Amino acid sequence: MVQLGCQGLFTLWAATNISLVLADGQGSFLWEPAYANEANVYARVIELQHAGPGNGKLLATWEHWYANNTENAAFPNGTEVSFIIRESEDGGETWTTLTTVYDSQTGPGHPCARFWQPFFFEFPHQIGNYSEGTLLLVGNLVPTNKSFTSFFTWRSTDHGHTWNPVGAWQEGGTTTAGIWEPFLYLDKQGALVAAFSDERSAATHSQMLVHVVSHDGGDTWGDVVRTVASDTQTDRPGMPTVALMDNGEYLMAYEICGWDPLRCPIHVKKSPDGITWNAADLGTAVVSEDGRYAGSSPYTIWDSSSKQLLLAPHNTWDITTNARTPEAERSVYINKQYGVGAWSWAPSPWAVSYASTACNSNYSPHMLLRSNGTIRYTAPTSQGPAGFCAVRTGQAPIGVLPYRANFAANGQLGWIDTGAAGAGSLRLRDDK
C-alpha cells in the first residue's frame, strides 16, 4: 500500500519539477467496436439507486453510428443504428448487453443514422404519473443528411430491461440551427429540467444555453428559457452539465467557444433553485492555482463524501502559453469552495490513448460518483494506432487525501507517473 502525503494531488507535477509521463492504466473495455467503421463516443453511465433489489447495478450507453469510411467518422453510411445499453452487476468490472433502443419513427430521415448525446435519468421520487425508479433515456436523433436534430425520449418502468418510446420533445434544424447535448436534473421544487445547447436563434446568438421544465415526468415540456446567452453573436456557450451541491445551490459547467474554437474554455455559474440563472452572466472560467485551465466538453458532479466539486474536461491548457499541458486529456478539476475561487486538479482514474487521429479521445468524458471519493471515469479512447474510438471505463479516488493506492491490484490507476523517485513535497510510504 502506498500513501501520498503532499499539499494536494495537483501539486504532484510541481513538486517533482520534471517532465510528466502518463501512467500505464488504460481502463477496461465497456465497448469494443465490432466493425472498423463503427463510431462510439460520449458515453454515459448511471448507477440504479431506486430499483429495490436492483440497486447498485450500472447501466451505460454512448453515441453510436456507422461511418462511410474508416478514417473520418463525420459522415454516416445510412445504416440504421441504436443506443446499445450495457449493464454491470459487479460495479463495472464486467459488462454485458442488456438491450438496445431504436428509432421507431417513420418519414423523411427515419430511422435516423446518428444516435447522439444520450443521457440517463432515474426518478428519485414519483413525478407526474411515474413512480420512483422510472428511467428516462434521452438522445439526439440526426439523419444522414443532418437536415434536422431531434430530442427523443424512451421510458423504462422495469429498471432498464425494456424501453417504450415516448416521442420527440424538441426539434431543431440542421447543424447551424440545431439543438444539442440534453442534460436532465431536478430543480428545487422537484420538477424535471432539461438543459441543452440551442442554435435556433443563430442570427443574434450563434449558440446559447437554454432549459425547459416538465411537471409530468417528461410527457410535456414548458417554454424555452435562456440560461446563458452572450451579447456577442459569435460566442457559443454549449455542452451544459449541472451539479446540485449540499448547500442547496446548483452549479452549471459549460464550454464557451467562438473566440477560441480550439480550446473552448470551460466556465461555471450558480443558481439558487436550478431554474434561475441570469442568462447575461457568462460565468467564471475554471482555472487552477498552478496556471491550468479546463477546455471543452465538461462533466461536473458533486462529491458529497468529500464536499467537493469535480469537473472533467476534454482538455487542459496552460494559462500563459495556451499550449496543451502534459496532463491534458486526463485531468479532473477540484473545487472545495462551492465553485468559487481557484480550482486544483488531480489525475483522472486512467489515461485515454489518443494514438489514432480518427478517434476524438476523451471527448465529453463522464464521471459517476461511487463511494468515499471514488469516481468511475468513462471516455472514448483509441484502441490502436488507427481507427475509431472504443469506450473504456475505470475508477479510482479523486482529490481525497491521504490518498492510498493498491498498485498490486490496480496498477497506476489515478496516478501520473513522473518517471523519477519522489522529490520536494512528494512522500511515498510503504504500508504493506
mmCIF file of N, CA and C in Angstrom, residues 109-209:
data_model
loop_
_atom_site.group_PDB
_atom_site.id
_atom_site.type_symbol
_atom_site.label_atom_id
_atom_site.label_comp_id
_atom_site.label_asym_id
_atom_site.label_seq_id
_atom_site.Cartn_x
_atom_site.Cartn_y
_atom_site.Cartn_z
ATOM 1 N N GLY A 109 -35.925 10.927 -43.339
ATOM 2 C CA GLY A 109 -34.819 10.925 -42.381
ATOM 3 C C GLY A 109 -34.848 9.792 -41.383
ATOM 4 N N HIS A 110 -35.974 9.065 -41.288
ATOM 5 C CA HIS A 110 -36.099 7.988 -40.310
ATOM 6 C C HIS A 110 -36.046 6.625 -41.006
ATOM 7 N N PRO A 111 -35.485 5.636 -40.285
ATOM 8 C CA PRO A 111 -34.827 5.731 -38.980
ATOM 9 C C PRO A 111 -33.497 6.474 -39.104
ATOM 10 N N CYS A 112 -33.182 7.245 -38.085
ATOM 11 C CA CYS A 112 -32.019 8.120 -38.141
ATOM 12 C C CYS A 112 -30.711 7.329 -38.123
ATOM 13 N N ALA A 113 -29.707 7.879 -38.791
ATOM 14 C CA ALA A 113 -28.407 7.216 -38.916
ATOM 15 C C ALA A 113 -27.418 7.656 -37.854
ATOM 16 N N ARG A 114 -27.795 8.639 -37.046
ATOM 17 C CA ARG A 114 -26.943 9.086 -35.943
ATOM 18 C C ARG A 114 -27.744 9.053 -34.650
ATOM 19 N N PHE A 115 -27.269 8.321 -33.662
ATOM 20 C CA PHE A 115 -27.809 8.355 -32.307
ATOM 21 C C PHE A 115 -26.766 9.078 -31.458
ATOM 22 N N TRP A 116 -27.035 10.334 -31.147
ATOM 23 C CA TRP A 116 -26.051 11.194 -30.489
ATOM 24 C C TRP A 116 -26.511 11.604 -29.098
ATOM 25 N N GLN A 117 -25.525 11.956 -28.273
ATOM 26 C CA GLN A 117 -25.697 12.681 -26.998
ATOM 27 C C GLN A 117 -26.754 12.088 -26.072
ATOM 28 N N PRO A 118 -26.559 10.820 -25.665
ATOM 29 C CA PRO A 118 -27.531 10.192 -24.762
ATOM 30 C C PRO A 118 -27.399 10.701 -23.327
ATOM 31 N N PHE A 119 -28.480 10.539 -22.580
ATOM 32 C CA PHE A 119 -28.441 10.852 -21.151
ATOM 33 C C PHE A 119 -29.491 10.014 -20.434
ATOM 34 N N PHE A 120 -29.070 9.363 -19.327
ATOM 35 C CA PHE A 120 -29.968 8.607 -18.456
ATOM 36 C C PHE A 120 -30.437 9.484 -17.299
ATOM 37 N N PHE A 121 -31.678 9.233 -16.848
ATOM 38 C CA PHE A 121 -32.142 9.858 -15.603
ATOM 39 C C PHE A 121 -33.075 8.898 -14.893
ATOM 40 N N GLU A 122 -32.841 8.711 -13.582
ATOM 41 C CA GLU A 122 -33.680 7.852 -12.746
ATOM 42 C C GLU A 122 -34.495 8.732 -11.806
ATOM 43 N N PHE A 123 -35.818 8.497 -11.736
ATOM 44 C CA PHE A 123 -36.677 9.297 -10.869
ATOM 45 C C PHE A 123 -36.416 8.926 -9.399
ATOM 46 N N PRO A 124 -36.008 9.893 -8.572
ATOM 47 C CA PRO A 124 -35.785 9.591 -7.153
ATOM 48 C C PRO A 124 -37.075 9.561 -6.347
ATOM 49 N N HIS A 125 -38.159 10.025 -6.948
ATOM 50 C CA HIS A 125 -39.486 10.003 -6.331
ATOM 51 C C HIS A 125 -40.510 10.053 -7.460
ATOM 52 N N GLN A 126 -41.777 9.918 -7.119
ATOM 53 C CA GLN A 126 -42.803 9.961 -8.152
ATOM 54 C C GLN A 126 -42.846 11.347 -8.782
ATOM 55 N N ILE A 127 -42.921 11.375 -10.113
ATOM 56 C CA ILE A 127 -43.084 12.619 -10.862
ATOM 57 C C ILE A 127 -44.236 12.399 -11.824
ATOM 58 N N GLY A 128 -45.275 13.210 -11.710
ATOM 59 C CA GLY A 128 -46.471 13.000 -12.525
ATOM 60 C C GLY A 128 -47.061 11.637 -12.230
ATOM 61 N N ASN A 129 -47.308 10.861 -13.254
ATOM 62 C CA ASN A 129 -47.889 9.527 -13.085
ATOM 63 C C ASN A 129 -46.847 8.430 -12.951
ATOM 64 N N TYR A 130 -45.566 8.802 -12.855
ATOM 65 C CA TYR A 130 -44.490 7.821 -12.936
ATOM 66 C C TYR A 130 -43.800 7.653 -11.580
ATOM 67 N N SER A 131 -43.672 6.421 -11.179
ATOM 68 C CA SER A 131 -43.222 6.108 -9.827
ATOM 69 C C SER A 131 -41.711 6.262 -9.679
ATOM 70 N N GLU A 132 -41.295 6.289 -8.444
ATOM 71 C CA GLU A 132 -39.867 6.257 -8.116
ATOM 72 C C GLU A 132 -39.205 5.074 -8.826
ATOM 73 N N GLY A 133 -38.032 5.312 -9.388
ATOM 74 C CA GLY A 133 -37.308 4.272 -10.096
ATOM 75 C C GLY A 133 -37.532 4.249 -11.596
ATOM 76 N N THR A 134 -38.506 5.045 -12.079
ATOM 77 C CA THR A 134 -38.695 5.162 -13.524
ATOM 78 C C THR A 134 -37.420 5.708 -14.158
ATOM 79 N N LEU A 135 -37.071 5.189 -15.315
ATOM 80 C CA LEU A 135 -35.881 5.642 -16.029
ATOM 81 C C LEU A 135 -36.268 6.337 -17.326
ATOM 82 N N LEU A 136 -35.573 7.417 -17.631
ATOM 83 C CA LEU A 136 -35.656 8.052 -18.932
ATOM 84 C C LEU A 136 -34.310 7.934 -19.629
ATOM 85 N N LEU A 137 -34.348 7.706 -20.922
ATOM 86 C CA LEU A 137 -33.180 7.813 -21.783
ATOM 87 C C LEU A 137 -33.527 8.812 -22.869
ATOM 88 N N VAL A 138 -32.773 9.900 -22.935
ATOM 89 C CA VAL A 138 -32.976 10.881 -23.989
ATOM 90 C C VAL A 138 -31.760 10.878 -24.907
ATOM 91 N N GLY A 139 -31.977 11.222 -26.162
ATOM 92 C CA GLY A 139 -30.887 11.295 -27.120
ATOM 93 C C GLY A 139 -31.235 12.251 -28.238
ATOM 94 N N ASN A 140 -30.226 12.596 -29.020
ATOM 95 C CA ASN A 140 -30.393 13.498 -30.144
ATOM 96 C C ASN A 140 -30.326 12.675 -31.430
ATOM 97 N N LEU A 141 -31.432 12.561 -32.131
ATOM 98 C CA LEU A 141 -31.500 11.769 -33.352
ATOM 99 C C LEU A 141 -31.285 12.687 -34.564
ATOM 100 N N VAL A 142 -30.323 12.303 -35.397
ATOM 101 C CA VAL A 142 -29.925 13.137 -36.534
ATOM 102 C C VAL A 142 -29.846 12.242 -37.772
ATOM 103 N N PRO A 143 -30.492 12.639 -38.878
ATOM 104 C CA PRO A 143 -30.475 11.798 -40.073
ATOM 105 C C PRO A 143 -29.153 11.912 -40.830
ATOM 106 N N THR A 144 -29.029 11.105 -41.862
ATOM 107 C CA THR A 144 -27.798 11.063 -42.649
ATOM 108 C C THR A 144 -27.422 12.432 -43.196
ATOM 109 N N ASN A 145 -28.396 13.175 -43.703
ATOM 110 C CA ASN A 145 -28.107 14.473 -44.320
ATOM 111 C C ASN A 145 -28.117 15.636 -43.331
ATOM 112 N N LYS A 146 -28.262 15.350 -42.044
ATOM 113 C CA LYS A 146 -28.283 16.371 -40.983
ATOM 114 C C LYS A 146 -29.353 17.440 -41.211
ATOM 115 N N SER A 147 -30.450 17.085 -41.824
ATOM 116 C CA SER A 147 -31.493 18.067 -42.115
ATOM 117 C C SER A 147 -32.262 18.494 -40.873
ATOM 118 N N PHE A 148 -32.191 17.717 -39.801
ATOM 119 C CA PHE A 148 -32.836 18.112 -38.551
ATOM 120 C C PHE A 148 -32.097 17.491 -37.371
ATOM 121 N N THR A 149 -32.366 18.052 -36.206
ATOM 122 C CA THR A 149 -31.922 17.491 -34.930
ATOM 123 C C THR A 149 -33.162 17.342 -34.054
ATOM 124 N N SER A 150 -33.261 16.232 -33.333
ATOM 125 C CA SER A 150 -34.499 15.938 -32.620
ATOM 126 C C SER A 150 -34.195 15.240 -31.303
ATOM 127 N N PHE A 151 -34.624 15.848 -30.199
ATOM 128 C CA PHE A 151 -34.511 15.184 -28.902
ATOM 129 C C PHE A 151 -35.655 14.186 -28.762
ATOM 130 N N PHE A 152 -35.292 12.937 -28.473
ATOM 131 C CA PHE A 152 -36.273 11.857 -28.376
ATOM 132 C C PHE A 152 -36.092 11.165 -27.032
ATOM 133 N N THR A 153 -37.205 10.724 -26.439
ATOM 134 C CA THR A 153 -37.180 10.069 -25.130
ATOM 135 C C THR A 153 -37.728 8.653 -25.217
ATOM 136 N N TRP A 154 -37.056 7.746 -24.496
ATOM 137 C CA TRP A 154 -37.569 6.406 -24.200
ATOM 138 C C TRP A 154 -37.736 6.296 -22.686
ATOM 139 N N ARG A 155 -38.755 5.545 -22.247
ATOM 140 C CA ARG A 155 -39.018 5.386 -20.812
ATOM 141 C C ARG A 155 -39.001 3.907 -20.451
ATOM 142 N N SER A 156 -38.410 3.603 -19.282
ATOM 143 C CA SER A 156 -38.413 2.240 -18.752
ATOM 144 C C SER A 156 -39.041 2.241 -17.370
ATOM 145 N N THR A 157 -39.966 1.334 -17.151
ATOM 146 C CA THR A 157 -40.582 1.172 -15.830
ATOM 147 C C THR A 157 -40.159 -0.141 -15.170
ATOM 148 N N ASP A 158 -39.180 -0.825 -15.775
ATOM 149 C CA ASP A 158 -38.674 -2.064 -15.176
ATOM 150 C C ASP A 158 -37.153 -2.024 -15.042
ATOM 151 N N HIS A 159 -36.659 -0.825 -14.733
ATOM 152 C CA HIS A 159 -35.244 -0.615 -14.383
ATOM 153 C C HIS A 159 -34.295 -0.938 -15.536
ATOM 154 N N GLY A 160 -34.754 -0.632 -16.744
ATOM 155 C CA GLY A 160 -33.863 -0.688 -17.896
ATOM 156 C C GLY A 160 -33.970 -1.921 -18.765
ATOM 157 N N HIS A 161 -34.801 -2.877 -18.384
ATOM 158 C CA HIS A 161 -34.909 -4.107 -19.189
ATOM 159 C C HIS A 161 -35.656 -3.847 -20.496
ATOM 160 N N THR A 162 -36.729 -3.082 -20.428
ATOM 161 C CA THR A 162 -37.477 -2.734 -21.640
ATOM 162 C C THR A 162 -37.683 -1.227 -21.666
ATOM 163 N N TRP A 163 -37.791 -0.695 -22.884
ATOM 164 C CA TRP A 163 -37.912 0.756 -23.074
ATOM 165 C C TRP A 163 -39.042 1.039 -24.056
ATOM 166 N N ASN A 164 -39.920 1.958 -23.682
ATOM 167 C CA ASN A 164 -41.026 2.353 -24.538
ATOM 168 C C ASN A 164 -40.767 3.748 -25.101
ATOM 169 N N PRO A 165 -40.955 3.947 -26.398
ATOM 170 C CA PRO A 165 -40.746 5.281 -26.960
ATOM 171 C C PRO A 165 -41.797 6.267 -26.450
ATOM 172 N N VAL A 166 -41.321 7.411 -25.976
ATOM 173 C CA VAL A 166 -42.213 8.482 -25.525
ATOM 174 C C VAL A 166 -42.458 9.457 -26.665
ATOM 175 N N GLY A 167 -41.394 9.800 -27.401
ATOM 176 C CA GLY A 167 -41.535 10.689 -28.549
ATOM 177 C C GLY A 167 -40.544 11.828 -28.531
ATOM 178 N N ALA A 168 -40.594 12.617 -29.592
ATOM 179 C CA ALA A 168 -39.731 13.793 -29.716
ATOM 180 C C ALA A 168 -40.332 14.947 -28.914
ATOM 181 N N TRP A 169 -39.467 15.745 -28.276
ATOM 182 C CA TRP A 169 -39.965 16.846 -27.449
ATOM 183 C C TRP A 169 -39.266 18.179 -27.715
ATOM 184 N N GLN A 170 -38.219 18.187 -28.505
ATOM 185 C CA GLN A 170 -37.632 19.423 -29.017
ATOM 186 C C GLN A 170 -37.145 19.134 -30.424
ATOM 187 N N GLU A 171 -37.398 20.065 -31.346
ATOM 188 C CA GLU A 171 -36.995 19.901 -32.735
ATOM 189 C C GLU A 171 -36.099 21.057 -33.144
ATOM 190 N N GLY A 172 -34.982 20.724 -33.779
ATOM 191 C CA GLY A 172 -34.069 21.734 -34.282
ATOM 192 C C GLY A 172 -33.785 21.526 -35.746
ATOM 193 N N GLY A 173 -33.064 22.488 -36.320
ATOM 194 C CA GLY A 173 -32.737 22.415 -37.726
ATOM 195 C C GLY A 173 -31.439 21.675 -37.961
ATOM 196 N N THR A 174 -30.755 22.050 -39.021
ATOM 197 C CA THR A 174 -29.506 21.422 -39.402
ATOM 198 C C THR A 174 -28.376 21.877 -38.479
ATOM 199 N N THR A 175 -27.133 21.579 -38.850
ATOM 200 C CA THR A 175 -26.013 21.760 -37.919
ATOM 201 C C THR A 175 -25.726 23.205 -37.558
ATOM 202 N N THR A 176 -26.239 24.184 -38.266
ATOM 203 C CA THR A 176 -26.060 25.582 -37.862
ATOM 204 C C THR A 176 -27.316 26.170 -37.228
ATOM 205 N N ALA A 177 -28.326 25.349 -37.054
ATOM 206 C CA ALA A 177 -29.566 25.794 -36.425
ATOM 207 C C ALA A 177 -30.153 24.673 -35.582
ATOM 208 N N GLY A 178 -29.263 23.890 -34.976
ATOM 209 C CA GLY A 178 -29.699 22.690 -34.290
ATOM 210 C C GLY A 178 -29.827 22.832 -32.788
ATOM 211 N N ILE A 179 -30.172 21.726 -32.151
ATOM 212 C CA ILE A 179 -30.214 21.603 -30.697
ATOM 213 C C ILE A 179 -29.289 20.445 -30.318
ATOM 214 N N TRP A 180 -28.641 20.556 -29.162
ATOM 215 C CA TRP A 180 -27.561 19.634 -28.838
ATOM 216 C C TRP A 180 -27.463 19.396 -27.327
ATOM 217 N N GLU A 181 -26.963 18.200 -26.975
ATOM 218 C CA GLU A 181 -26.451 17.884 -25.639
ATOM 219 C C GLU A 181 -27.460 18.064 -24.498
ATOM 220 N N PRO A 182 -28.601 17.339 -24.536
ATOM 221 C CA PRO A 182 -29.562 17.457 -23.434
ATOM 222 C C PRO A 182 -29.020 16.864 -22.131
ATOM 223 N N PHE A 183 -29.311 17.540 -21.031
ATOM 224 C CA PHE A 183 -28.897 17.106 -19.698
ATOM 225 C C PHE A 183 -30.093 17.273 -18.775
ATOM 226 N N LEU A 184 -30.483 16.208 -18.049
ATOM 227 C CA LEU A 184 -31.663 16.216 -17.185
ATOM 228 C C LEU A 184 -31.273 16.284 -15.714
ATOM 229 N N TYR A 185 -32.056 17.045 -14.956
ATOM 230 C CA TYR A 185 -31.878 17.122 -13.493
ATOM 231 C C TYR A 185 -33.181 17.622 -12.885
ATOM 232 N N LEU A 186 -33.277 17.631 -11.569
ATOM 233 C CA LEU A 186 -34.449 18.144 -10.868
ATOM 234 C C LEU A 186 -34.163 19.514 -10.281
ATOM 235 N N ASP A 187 -35.131 20.432 -10.383
ATOM 236 C CA ASP A 187 -34.970 21.732 -9.738
ATOM 237 C C ASP A 187 -35.348 21.622 -8.266
ATOM 238 N N LYS A 188 -35.294 22.730 -7.562
ATOM 239 C CA LYS A 188 -35.510 22.710 -6.107
ATOM 240 C C LYS A 188 -36.926 22.290 -5.752
ATOM 241 N N GLN A 189 -37.875 22.454 -6.674
ATOM 242 C CA GLN A 189 -39.258 22.050 -6.419
ATOM 243 C C GLN A 189 -39.533 20.610 -6.836
ATOM 244 N N GLY A 190 -38.516 19.922 -7.338
ATOM 245 C CA GLY A 190 -38.694 18.533 -7.739
ATOM 246 C C GLY A 190 -39.205 18.344 -9.145
ATOM 247 N N ALA A 191 -39.250 19.417 -9.939
ATOM 248 C CA ALA A 191 -39.665 19.296 -11.334
ATOM 249 C C ALA A 191 -38.469 18.884 -12.192
ATOM 250 N N LEU A 192 -38.751 18.241 -13.315
ATOM 251 C CA LEU A 192 -37.717 17.771 -14.219
ATOM 252 C C LEU A 192 -37.287 18.909 -15.145
ATOM 253 N N VAL A 193 -35.985 19.131 -15.233
ATOM 254 C CA VAL A 193 -35.426 20.204 -16.061
ATOM 255 C C VAL A 193 -34.517 19.585 -17.110
ATOM 256 N N ALA A 194 -34.590 20.097 -18.325
ATOM 257 C CA ALA A 194 -33.674 19.711 -19.398
ATOM 258 C C ALA A 194 -32.899 20.947 -19.839
ATOM 259 N N ALA A 195 -31.582 20.920 -19.651
ATOM 260 C CA ALA A 195 -30.706 21.979 -20.146
ATOM 261 C C ALA A 195 -30.064 21.502 -21.444
ATOM 262 N N PHE A 196 -29.893 22.409 -22.410
ATOM 263 C CA PHE A 196 -29.277 21.997 -23.671
ATOM 264 C C PHE A 196 -28.745 23.211 -24.431
ATOM 265 N N SER A 197 -27.983 22.927 -25.487
ATOM 266 C CA SER A 197 -27.448 23.957 -26.373
ATOM 267 C C SER A 197 -28.433 24.203 -27.513
ATOM 268 N N ASP A 198 -28.544 25.492 -27.918
ATOM 269 C CA ASP A 198 -29.581 25.873 -28.865
ATOM 270 C C ASP A 198 -29.008 26.857 -29.894
ATOM 271 N N GLU A 199 -29.069 26.458 -31.184
ATOM 272 C CA GLU A 199 -28.621 27.327 -32.277
ATOM 273 C C GLU A 199 -29.797 27.935 -33.052
ATOM 274 N N ARG A 200 -30.996 27.801 -32.563
ATOM 275 C CA ARG A 200 -32.170 28.181 -33.353
ATOM 276 C C ARG A 200 -32.375 29.692 -33.450
ATOM 277 N N SER A 201 -31.583 30.478 -32.706
ATOM 278 C CA SER A 201 -31.614 31.945 -32.823
ATOM 279 C C SER A 201 -30.258 32.442 -33.301
ATOM 280 N N ALA A 202 -29.697 31.753 -34.303
ATOM 281 C CA ALA A 202 -28.311 31.982 -34.713
ATOM 282 C C ALA A 202 -28.062 33.396 -35.232
ATOM 283 N N ALA A 203 -29.088 34.091 -35.716
ATOM 284 C CA ALA A 203 -28.880 35.453 -36.223
ATOM 285 C C ALA A 203 -28.392 36.388 -35.125
ATOM 286 N N THR A 204 -28.820 36.169 -33.900
ATOM 287 C CA THR A 204 -28.388 37.009 -32.775
ATOM 288 C C THR A 204 -27.501 36.264 -31.790
ATOM 289 N N HIS A 205 -27.615 34.926 -31.760
ATOM 290 C CA HIS A 205 -26.802 34.108 -30.858
ATOM 291 C C HIS A 205 -26.387 32.851 -31.619
ATOM 292 N N SER A 206 -25.114 32.789 -32.024
ATOM 293 C CA SER A 206 -24.638 31.624 -32.764
ATOM 294 C C SER A 206 -25.031 30.347 -32.044
ATOM 295 N N GLN A 207 -24.899 30.357 -30.709
ATOM 296 C CA GLN A 207 -25.409 29.282 -29.858
ATOM 297 C C GLN A 207 -25.593 29.841 -28.462
ATOM 298 N N MET A 208 -26.589 29.352 -27.776
ATOM 299 C CA MET A 208 -26.798 29.720 -26.378
ATOM 300 C C MET A 208 -27.239 28.491 -25.606
ATOM 301 N N LEU A 209 -27.247 28.608 -24.294
ATOM 302 C CA LEU A 209 -27.770 27.554 -23.434
ATOM 303 C C LEU A 209 -29.170 27.934 -22.988
#
